Amino acid sequence: MYYVYIIQNPQGRRYIGLTDNLERRLQDHNTGISKWTRVRGPWEIVWSKSCADLTEARKLENLLKRQKGGRGLARLTGLDP
């Protein structure tokens, strides 16, 4: 099982990612293992969706990333733009 997720920091910055272990990946973001997110945390998961296989998860991740955080992302996830 794979998960596509969105994490958000207190300043409202969001990061969209893909993992097979949500708890471990969030810990990676918050402890500095992930370069881009290490100085921008703390992070919390604000949205996630499970996918049956890696191909499906990658397609969803790419679709969400193409939305650039606008109305499309809100429509797909229910999060405020």
CSV table of C-alpha atoms in Angstrom, one decimal:
chain,number,residue,atom,x,y,z
A,1,MET,CA,0.0,0.0,0.0
A,2,TYR,CA,1.2,3.5,-0.9
A,3,TYR,CA,0.1,6.9,0.4
A,4,VAL,CA,0.0,10.3,-1.3
A,5,TYR,CA,0.1,13.0,1.4
A,6,ILE,CA,0.1,16.7,1.9
A,7,ILE,CA,1.9,18.1,4.9
A,8,GLN,CA,1.7,21.7,6.1
A,9,ASN,CA,3.8,23.9,8.4
A,10,PRO,CA,2.5,26.7,10.7
A,11,GLN,CA,3.3,29.3,8.0
A,12,GLY,CA,0.9,27.6,5.6
A,13,ARG,CA,3.6,26.1,3.3
A,14,ARG,CA,2.6,22.7,1.8
A,15,TYR,CA,4.5,19.8,0.6
A,16,ILE,CA,3.1,17.0,-1.5
A,17,GLY,CA,4.7,13.6,-1.4
A,18,LEU,CA,4.4,9.8,-1.7
A,19,THR,CA,5.4,7.1,0.7
A,20,ASP,CA,4.7,3.5,1.9
A,21,ASN,CA,4.9,4.6,5.6
A,22,LEU,CA,3.2,7.8,6.6
A,23,GLU,CA,4.4,8.0,10.2
A,24,ARG,CA,8.1,7.3,9.3
A,25,ARG,CA,8.0,9.9,6.4
A,26,LEU,CA,6.5,12.6,8.6
A,27,GLN,CA,9.3,11.9,11.1
A,28,ASP,CA,11.8,12.2,8.3
A,29,HIS,CA,10.4,15.6,7.4
A,30,ASN,CA,10.4,16.9,11.0
A,31,THR,CA,13.9,15.6,11.9
A,32,GLY,CA,15.8,16.9,9.0
A,33,ILE,CA,16.3,13.9,6.8
A,34,SER,CA,14.4,15.5,4.0
A,35,LYS,CA,16.4,18.5,2.7
A,36,TRP,CA,13.7,20.8,1.5
A,37,THR,CA,11.5,20.4,4.5
A,38,ARG,CA,14.2,20.4,7.2
A,39,VAL,CA,14.3,24.1,7.8
A,40,ARG,CA,10.6,24.8,7.2
A,41,GLY,CA,9.0,22.7,9.8
A,42,PRO,CA,7.4,21.5,12.0
A,43,TRP,CA,5.1,19.7,9.7
A,44,GLU,CA,1.8,18.0,10.1
A,45,ILE,CA,-0.2,15.7,7.8
A,46,VAL,CA,-3.3,17.6,6.6
A,47,TRP,CA,-4.4,15.2,3.9
A,48,SER,CA,-3.6,11.7,2.7
A,49,LYS,CA,-5.0,9.0,0.4
A,50,SER,CA,-4.1,5.4,0.2
A,51,CYS,CA,-3.4,3.8,-3.2
A,52,ALA,CA,-3.3,0.2,-4.2
A,53,ASP,CA,-0.1,0.3,-6.1
A,54,LEU,CA,2.9,2.6,-6.9
A,55,THR,CA,1.7,3.5,-10.4
A,56,GLU,CA,-1.6,4.8,-9.1
A,57,ALA,CA,0.1,6.7,-6.3
A,58,ARG,CA,2.6,8.4,-8.7
A,59,LYS,CA,-0.3,9.4,-11.0
A,60,LEU,CA,-2.2,11.0,-8.1
A,61,GLU,CA,1.0,12.7,-6.7
A,62,ASN,CA,1.7,14.2,-10.1
A,63,LEU,CA,-1.9,15.4,-10.6
A,64,LEU,CA,-1.8,17.1,-7.2
A,65,LYS,CA,1.6,18.8,-7.9
A,66,ARG,CA,0.3,20.1,-11.2
A,67,GLN,CA,-2.5,22.0,-9.4
A,68,LYS,CA,0.1,24.5,-7.9
A,69,GLY,CA,-1.9,24.8,-4.7
A,70,GLY,CA,-4.9,26.5,-6.3
A,71,ARG,CA,-8.6,25.7,-6.8
A,72,GLY,CA,-7.7,22.4,-8.4
A,73,LEU,CA,-6.0,21.2,-5.3
A,74,ALA,CA,-8.9,22.3,-3.2
A,75,ARG,CA,-11.3,20.5,-5.5
A,76,LEU,CA,-9.3,17.3,-5.4
A,77,THR,CA,-8.5,17.3,-1.6
A,78,GLY,CA,-11.1,19.5,0.1
A,79,LEU,CA,-8.3,21.7,1.5
A,80,ASP,CA,-8.5,25.5,1.4
A,81,PRO,CA,-6.5,27.0,-1.5
